[in-house]
GROMACS .gro file of C-alpha atoms in nm:
model
  365
    1MET     CA    1   7.464   7.363   9.591
    2LYS     CA    2   7.280   7.362   9.920
    3ILE     CA    3   6.899   7.442   9.932
    4LEU     CA    4   6.631   7.468  10.225
    5PHE     CA    5   6.278   7.358  10.134
    6THR     CA    6   5.999   7.493  10.432
    7PHE     CA    7   5.627   7.426  10.529
    8PHE     CA    8   5.406   7.435  10.819
    9ASN     CA    9   5.412   7.102  10.883
   10PRO     CA   10   5.512   6.729  10.746
   11SER     CA   11   5.135   6.617  10.650
   12GLY     CA   12   4.964   6.543  10.324
   13GLY     CA   13   5.080   6.634   9.970
   14MET     CA   14   5.348   6.875  10.101
   15GLN     CA   15   5.532   6.623  10.301
   16THR     CA   16   5.538   6.371  10.003
   17LEU     CA   17   5.655   6.685   9.768
   18ASN     CA   18   5.967   6.764  10.008
   19ARG     CA   19   6.041   6.394  10.033
   20VAL     CA   20   6.054   6.312   9.694
   21ARG     CA   21   6.191   6.611   9.536
   22CYS     CA   22   6.521   6.610   9.807
   23GLN     CA   23   6.580   6.243   9.658
   24ALA     CA   24   6.567   6.375   9.291
   25LEU     CA   25   6.791   6.661   9.351
   26HIS     CA   26   7.027   6.434   9.580
   27ASP     CA   27   7.045   6.182   9.316
   28ARG     CA   28   7.210   6.502   9.133
   29GLY     CA   29   7.451   6.632   9.415
   30VAL     CA   30   7.222   6.904   9.549
   31GLU     CA   31   7.221   6.873   9.949
   32CYS     CA   32   6.879   6.932  10.051
   33HIS     CA   33   6.732   7.031  10.419
   34LEU     CA   34   6.379   7.083  10.534
   35LEU     CA   35   6.224   7.290  10.785
   36TYR     CA   36   5.885   7.267  10.949
   37THR     CA   37   5.754   7.517  11.161
   38HIS     CA   38   5.528   7.245  11.340
   39PRO     CA   39   5.537   6.891  11.472
   40GLY     CA   40   5.308   6.672  11.223
   41LYS     CA   41   5.254   6.271  11.197
   42GLY     CA   42   5.438   6.265  10.834
   43GLN     CA   43   5.742   6.294  11.038
   44GLN     CA   44   5.754   5.909  11.016
   45ASN     CA   45   5.788   5.965  10.655
   46ILE     CA   46   6.094   6.127  10.645
   47PRO     CA   47   6.396   5.903  10.584
   48ASN     CA   48   6.767   6.007  10.495
   49ILE     CA   49   6.678   6.368  10.514
   50GLN     CA   50   6.805   6.698  10.751
   51THR     CA   51   6.513   6.802  10.865
   52TYR     CA   52   6.448   7.072  11.134
   53ILE     CA   53   6.134   7.097  11.333
   54THR     CA   54   6.116   7.453  11.493
   55ASN     CA   55   5.952   7.794  11.478
   56ASN     CA   56   6.200   7.941  11.735
   57ASP     CA   57   6.336   8.291  11.598
   58ASP     CA   58   6.727   8.209  11.749
   59GLU     CA   59   6.705   7.814  11.598
   60ILE     CA   60   6.616   7.966  11.285
   61ARG     CA   61   6.855   8.243  11.275
   62GLY     CA   62   7.118   8.007  11.387
   63LEU     CA   63   7.019   7.755  11.085
   64LEU     CA   64   7.102   8.002  10.835
   65THR     CA   65   7.397   8.144  10.967
   66ARG     CA   66   7.542   7.766  10.993
   67GLU     CA   67   7.408   7.642  10.690
   68ALA     CA   68   7.477   7.945  10.461
   69PHE     CA   69   7.185   7.789  10.190
   70ASP     CA   70   7.227   7.888   9.850
   71LEU     CA   71   6.867   7.899   9.767
   72ILE     CA   72   6.540   7.854  10.006
   73VAL     CA   73   6.186   7.804   9.882
   74VAL     CA   74   5.910   7.905  10.070
   75CYS     CA   75   5.580   7.744  10.065
   76THR     CA   76   5.287   7.962  10.109
   77ASP     CA   77   5.412   8.113  10.445
   78ILE     CA   78   5.508   8.475  10.357
   79TYR     CA   79   5.565   8.543  10.724
   80LEU     CA   80   5.855   8.310  10.742
   81ALA     CA   81   5.992   8.452  10.443
   82GLU     CA   82   5.984   8.794  10.603
   83ARG     CA   83   6.173   8.665  10.907
   84PHE     CA   84   6.396   8.529  10.695
   85ARG     CA   85   6.487   8.820  10.534
   86GLY     CA   86   6.488   9.000  10.869
   87PHE     CA   87   6.748   8.713  10.980
   88GLY     CA   88   7.010   8.820  10.734
   89TYR     CA   89   6.940   8.587  10.447
   90LYS     CA   90   7.051   8.766  10.147
   91GLY     CA   91   7.019   8.517   9.864
   92PRO     CA   92   6.762   8.408   9.658
   93LEU     CA   93   6.444   8.290   9.784
   94VAL     CA   94   6.142   8.145   9.582
   95PHE     CA   95   5.772   8.142   9.681
   96GLU     CA   96   5.592   7.845   9.648
   97VAL     CA   97   5.224   7.773   9.623
   98GLN     CA   98   5.077   7.440   9.606
   99GLY     CA   99   4.715   7.497   9.700
  100LEU     CA  100   4.539   7.731   9.886
  101GLY     CA  101   4.146   7.620   9.941
  102THR     CA  102   3.856   7.678   9.732
  103LEU     CA  103   3.918   7.997   9.440
  104ASP     CA  104   3.755   8.248   9.701
  105GLU     CA  105   4.021   8.125   9.965
  106ALA     CA  106   4.284   8.169   9.719
  107GLU     CA  107   4.220   8.503   9.590
  108GLN     CA  108   4.219   8.620   9.920
  109VAL     CA  109   4.523   8.497  10.072
  110ILE     CA  110   4.711   8.606   9.710
  111SER     CA  111   4.536   8.951   9.771
  112ASN     CA  112   4.610   8.963  10.138
  113PHE     CA  113   5.039   8.850  10.017
  114ASN     CA  114   5.073   9.070   9.783
  115GLU     CA  115   5.315   9.351   9.886
  116ARG     CA  116   5.510   9.123  10.052
  117ILE     CA  117   5.564   8.861   9.761
  118HIS     CA  118   5.674   9.137   9.547
  119LYS     CA  119   5.902   9.295   9.826
  120LEU     CA  120   6.032   8.964   9.952
  121THR     CA  121   6.090   8.729   9.671
  122ASP     CA  122   6.287   8.654   9.369
  123ALA     CA  123   6.093   8.390   9.160
  124LEU     CA  124   5.755   8.197   9.223
  125LEU     CA  125   5.713   7.815   9.199
  126TYR     CA  126   5.354   7.634   9.179
  127PRO     CA  127   5.223   7.317   8.933
  128GLU     CA  128   5.011   7.363   8.613
  129THR     CA  129   4.716   7.470   8.732
  130ILE     CA  130   4.509   7.677   8.581
  131HIS     CA  131   4.341   7.872   8.887
  132LEU     CA  132   4.742   7.915   9.019
  133GLN     CA  133   4.838   8.048   8.673
  134THR     CA  134   4.584   8.285   8.637
  135LEU     CA  135   4.630   8.415   8.960
  136PHE     CA  136   4.980   8.487   8.953
  137LYS     CA  137   5.040   8.582   8.629
  138GLY     CA  138   4.771   8.836   8.632
  139GLY     CA  139   4.873   8.934   9.001
  140PHE     CA  140   5.255   8.932   8.971
  141PRO     CA  141   5.358   8.995   8.607
  142SER     CA  142   5.695   9.178   8.695
  143VAL     CA  143   5.797   8.864   8.895
  144SER     CA  144   5.999   8.567   8.748
  145GLN     CA  145   5.773   8.255   8.774
  146TYR     CA  146   5.837   7.898   8.687
  147CYS     CA  147   5.555   7.651   8.662
  148PHE     CA  148   5.576   7.291   8.637
  149ASP     CA  149   5.425   7.007   8.736
  150ASN     CA  150   5.534   6.784   9.090
  151PRO     CA  151   5.756   6.465   9.137
  152ILE     CA  152   5.606   6.131   9.125
  153ASP     CA  153   5.869   5.841   9.284
  154CYS     CA  154   5.764   5.596   9.032
  155ASP     CA  155   6.093   5.389   9.158
  156GLN     CA  156   5.987   5.307   9.513
  157PHE     CA  157   5.644   5.368   9.524
  158GLY     CA  158   5.440   5.145   9.252
  159TYR     CA  159   5.201   4.847   9.235
  160THR     CA  160   5.249   4.506   9.464
  161ASN     CA  161   5.017   4.190   9.366
  162TYR     CA  162   4.822   4.086   9.691
  163PRO     CA  163   4.538   3.817   9.708
  164ALA     CA  164   4.263   4.004   9.588
  165LYS     CA  165   3.958   4.048   9.852
  166SER     CA  166   3.616   3.898   9.860
  167PHE     CA  167   3.456   4.296   9.867
  168PRO     CA  168   3.495   4.589   9.637
  169ILE     CA  169   3.669   4.907   9.800
  170LEU     CA  170   3.587   5.298   9.776
  171GLY     CA  171   3.867   5.505   9.892
  172TRP     CA  172   3.926   5.841   9.978
  173VAL     CA  173   4.222   6.039  10.097
  174GLY     CA  174   4.200   6.357  10.244
  175ARG     CA  175   4.121   6.561  10.528
  176ILE     CA  176   3.799   6.640  10.705
  177GLN     CA  177   3.766   6.998  10.581
  178THR     CA  178   3.517   7.215  10.336
  179ASN     CA  179   3.785   7.210  10.053
  180LYS     CA  180   3.813   6.797  10.051
  181ASN     CA  181   3.445   6.754   9.989
  182TRP     CA  182   3.422   6.456  10.253
  183ARG     CA  183   3.024   6.479  10.229
  184GLU     CA  184   3.000   6.397   9.843
  185PHE     CA  185   3.186   6.086   9.881
  186LEU     CA  186   3.002   6.001  10.181
  187GLN     CA  187   2.692   6.040   9.922
  188ILE     CA  188   2.834   5.860   9.666
  189GLY     CA  189   2.944   5.554   9.918
  190GLN     CA  190   2.580   5.515  10.032
  191ARG     CA  191   2.419   5.509   9.730
  192LEU     CA  192   2.691   5.274   9.593
  193LEU     CA  193   2.616   5.051   9.923
  194ALA     CA  194   2.288   5.018   9.835
  195ILE     CA  195   2.368   4.815   9.498
  196HIS     CA  196   2.678   4.658   9.655
  197PRO     CA  197   2.572   4.612   9.972
  198GLU     CA  198   2.940   4.391  10.011
  199LEU     CA  199   3.108   4.729   9.942
  200TYR     CA  200   3.361   4.860  10.215
  201LEU     CA  201   3.444   5.248  10.240
  202TRP     CA  202   3.808   5.307  10.310
  203ILE     CA  203   3.906   5.634  10.409
  204PHE     CA  204   4.265   5.786  10.447
  205GLN     CA  205   4.333   6.089  10.677
  206ASP     CA  206   4.553   6.252  10.916
  207ASP     CA  207   4.315   6.253  11.227
  208THR     CA  208   4.501   6.558  11.356
  209LEU     CA  209   4.449   6.785  11.112
  210PHE     CA  210   4.054   6.870  11.036
  211GLU     CA  211   3.793   7.161  11.038
  212PRO     CA  212   3.612   7.083  11.363
  213GLU     CA  213   3.289   7.172  11.269
  214GLN     CA  214   3.334   7.006  10.959
  215LYS     CA  215   3.473   6.643  11.204
  216GLU     CA  216   3.153   6.756  11.395
  217SER     CA  217   2.929   6.705  11.074
  218PHE     CA  218   3.110   6.392  10.905
  219GLU     CA  219   3.024   6.239  11.281
  220GLN     CA  220   2.665   6.327  11.241
  221PHE     CA  221   2.634   6.214  10.852
  222VAL     CA  222   2.834   5.856  10.937
  223ALA     CA  223   2.565   5.816  11.252
  224GLU     CA  224   2.260   5.907  11.092
  225THR     CA  225   2.317   5.713  10.783
  226GLY     CA  226   2.395   5.393  10.950
  227ILE     CA  227   2.718   5.301  10.721
  228SER     CA  228   2.951   5.317  10.993
  229SER     CA  229   3.001   4.902  10.971
  230ARG     CA  230   3.105   4.992  10.635
  231LEU     CA  231   3.364   5.245  10.671
  232ILE     CA  232   3.678   5.230  10.792
  233SER     CA  233   3.912   5.484  10.861
  234HIS     CA  234   4.299   5.447  10.850
  235SER     CA  235   4.493   5.731  11.012
  236ASN     CA  236   4.840   5.815  10.926
  237VAL     CA  237   4.909   5.538  10.756
  238PRO     CA  238   5.328   5.528  10.654
  239HIS     CA  239   5.371   5.650  10.287
  240GLY     CA  240   5.507   5.327  10.203
  241GLN     CA  241   5.212   5.149  10.332
  242MET     CA  242   4.986   5.346  10.081
  243ALA     CA  243   5.098   5.177   9.781
  244ASP     CA  244   4.982   4.836   9.922
  245TYR     CA  245   4.658   5.005  10.026
  246MET     CA  246   4.615   5.162   9.680
  247SER     CA  247   4.724   4.838   9.484
  248ILE     CA  248   4.482   4.640   9.726
  249ILE     CA  249   4.154   4.878   9.598
  250GLY     CA  250   4.249   4.831   9.276
  251ASP     CA  251   4.291   4.432   9.254
  252SER     CA  252   3.956   4.428   9.504
  253GLY     CA  253   3.738   4.555   9.185
  254GLY     CA  254   3.706   4.897   9.346
  255LEU     CA  255   3.861   5.219   9.323
  256LEU     CA  256   3.950   5.571   9.472
  257CYS     CA  257   3.715   5.858   9.473
  258SER     CA  258   3.826   6.237   9.504
  259THR     CA  259   3.547   6.497   9.563
  260SER     CA  260   3.761   6.778   9.606
  261ILE     CA  261   3.633   7.133   9.459
  262LEU     CA  262   3.985   7.269   9.407
  263GLU     CA  263   4.348   7.126   9.419
  264GLY     CA  264   4.689   7.263   9.310
  265PHE     CA  265   4.795   6.912   9.272
  266GLY     CA  266   4.643   6.575   9.370
  267TYR     CA  267   4.897   6.332   9.506
  268ALA     CA  268   4.641   6.081   9.618
  269VAL     CA  269   4.536   6.083   9.244
  270ALA     CA  270   4.881   6.034   9.067
  271GLU     CA  271   5.018   5.753   9.303
  272ALA     CA  272   4.661   5.567   9.303
  273MET     CA  273   4.695   5.569   8.926
  274LEU     CA  274   5.080   5.461   8.960
  275CYS     CA  275   4.928   5.160   9.155
  276ARG     CA  276   4.671   5.069   8.896
  277CYS     CA  277   4.380   5.149   9.135
  278PRO     CA  278   4.114   5.343   8.901
  279VAL     CA  279   4.049   5.671   8.997
  280LEU     CA  280   3.686   5.854   8.966
  281THR     CA  281   3.756   6.253   9.040
  282THR     CA  282   3.575   6.568   9.003
  283ASP     CA  283   3.746   6.837   8.812
  284SER     CA  284   3.927   7.001   9.075
  285ASP     CA  285   4.176   7.166   8.860
  286GLY     CA  286   4.498   6.993   8.971
  287ILE     CA  287   4.382   6.676   8.831
  288ARG     CA  288   4.381   6.764   8.500
  289ARG     CA  289   4.770   6.683   8.411
  290LEU     CA  290   4.667   6.358   8.546
  291VAL     CA  291   4.312   6.212   8.471
  292ILE     CA  292   4.221   6.227   8.085
  293ASN     CA  293   3.861   6.107   8.105
  294ASN     CA  294   3.775   5.776   7.983
  295HIS     CA  295   4.167   5.706   7.923
  296THR     CA  296   4.367   5.739   8.255
  297GLY     CA  297   4.057   5.772   8.484
  298LYS     CA  298   3.688   5.920   8.511
  299ILE     CA  299   3.598   6.287   8.579
  300TYR     CA  300   3.255   6.376   8.713
  301THR     CA  301   3.046   6.706   8.739
  302ARG     CA  302   3.078   6.800   9.132
  303GLY     CA  303   2.765   6.789   9.303
  304GLN     CA  304   2.603   6.539   9.069
  305LEU     CA  305   2.573   6.198   9.241
  306ASP     CA  306   2.401   6.003   8.987
  307GLU     CA  307   2.662   6.079   8.695
  308ALA     CA  308   2.956   6.009   9.023
  309VAL     CA  309   2.757   5.665   9.103
  310ASN     CA  310   2.725   5.577   8.701
  311ALA     CA  311   3.103   5.669   8.652
  312ALA     CA  312   3.209   5.419   8.945
  313LEU     CA  313   2.953   5.173   8.807
  314SER     CA  314   3.112   5.146   8.495
  315LEU     CA  315   3.453   5.140   8.612
  316MET     CA  316   3.320   4.846   8.879
  317HIS     CA  317   3.103   4.646   8.583
  318ASP     CA  318   3.318   4.700   8.262
  319PRO     CA  319   3.630   4.453   8.290
  320ALA     CA  320   3.771   4.622   7.952
  321LEU     CA  321   3.700   4.990   8.042
  322ARG     CA  322   3.843   4.927   8.358
  323ASP     CA  323   4.183   4.720   8.281
  324ARG     CA  324   4.254   4.970   8.011
  325ILE     CA  325   4.219   5.270   8.256
  326ARG     CA  326   4.440   5.114   8.499
  327MET     CA  327   4.718   5.029   8.257
  328ASN     CA  328   4.698   5.377   8.095
  329GLY     CA  329   4.703   5.576   8.423
  330GLU     CA  330   5.008   5.391   8.563
  331TRP     CA  331   5.193   5.454   8.204
  332HIS     CA  332   5.078   5.806   8.197
  333ILE     CA  333   5.238   5.873   8.560
  334ARG     CA  334   5.601   5.684   8.496
  335ASN     CA  335   5.614   5.871   8.151
  336ASN     CA  336   5.523   6.246   8.236
  337LEU     CA  337   5.583   6.288   8.608
  338SER     CA  338   5.875   6.114   8.712
  339SER     CA  339   6.156   6.254   8.961
  340GLY     CA  340   6.376   6.306   8.700
  341LEU     CA  341   6.164   6.500   8.504
  342TYR     CA  342   6.103   6.701   8.767
  343ALA     CA  343   6.480   6.758   8.895
  344ASP     CA  344   6.573   6.854   8.531
  345ARG     CA  345   6.327   7.137   8.564
  346PHE     CA  346   6.370   7.267   8.954
  347LEU     CA  347   6.791   7.277   8.835
  348GLN     CA  348   6.684   7.468   8.539
  349MET     CA  349   6.518   7.709   8.796
  350SER     CA  350   6.824   7.684   9.060
  351HIS     CA  351   7.091   7.784   8.749
  352GLN     CA  352   6.879   8.076   8.625
  353LEU     CA  353   6.863   8.198   8.980
  354MET     CA  354   7.201   8.165   9.067
  355ARG     CA  355   7.291   8.371   8.762
  356ARG     CA  356   7.095   8.676   8.944
  357ARG     CA  357   7.267   8.554   9.275
  358SER     CA  358   7.518   8.885   9.281
  359LYS     CA  359   7.197   9.130   9.194
  360ILE     CA  360   6.963   8.955   9.420
  361GLU     CA  361   7.229   9.005   9.718
  362ARG     CA  362   7.286   9.359   9.670
  363ARG     CA  363   6.939   9.452   9.669
  364TRP     CA  364   6.976   9.319  10.026
  365SER     CA  365   7.307   9.460  10.148
   0.00000   0.00000   0.00000
């Protein structure tokens, strides 16, 4: 079987998802290719996977003709799915959604895409996230739907023991945009610095992807609060090194803080847990499969800074709680979100679509 996965650019959680699932499926004998319509800094993280970066009609048409893919999975870009059908692709086409921003943004996108999804696609794929389940089951009852957890590379990504830092670290991963809620992270950090002035704030981001007005507000906040000397920004860290950083944060006595408004799946949270880095997070929906409050991590109410700071301090000051959450978090990821489990579920979906292949092809003939 030969499968094509597509997205706008190799960055963030999508480049992680595509890399991990391609490797998992390759181990099951499936040939996987990636198509990104725009370049991105995440290209450095794509080893040994046939990858195309083009938005050129002739090149994409030639790719479809030459490779004759058995299945195509298009993430978010319904207009690319429309182009595929226009270029003559007649096989099964899955429309995938991993996250669409805030709930209002997600509802607007789905409303705009409704007609094309019904017309162009043969199935929907999304993670086990309540807001996506509600949107799709309510809006597309006649379209086949597949809903299962994203994979984590538990074999190549994980905890490494380093000498402990002499200061605790509060980490954050994301773009400088509204949905990632960066301001709340800095506010939490500012309050923790008043208690632990030796604390450092580490931000991990792709500095080529941001909302301009949010970037301006971010820089203004940092300047006005005077936290710049305690803030270190890491941009476009190679994915393999992120395991080292998460391990270091965990061993520093600090934690990862996730402040997102809404997520389809929280890769940063899952990978931190795998590296024994305790997590404090908002209830951004997608993290519910990962964080069980006070068991595998801590959940706080978005906007409640006192609650967030108290939760962070409990992780920093209570060694027994901290150790228990670190061990439980790693165990939870390894046993519930492995790439092998994902491959099983994805192949079950693929085989069901292959059995419908003749009917699907007749539809486009």
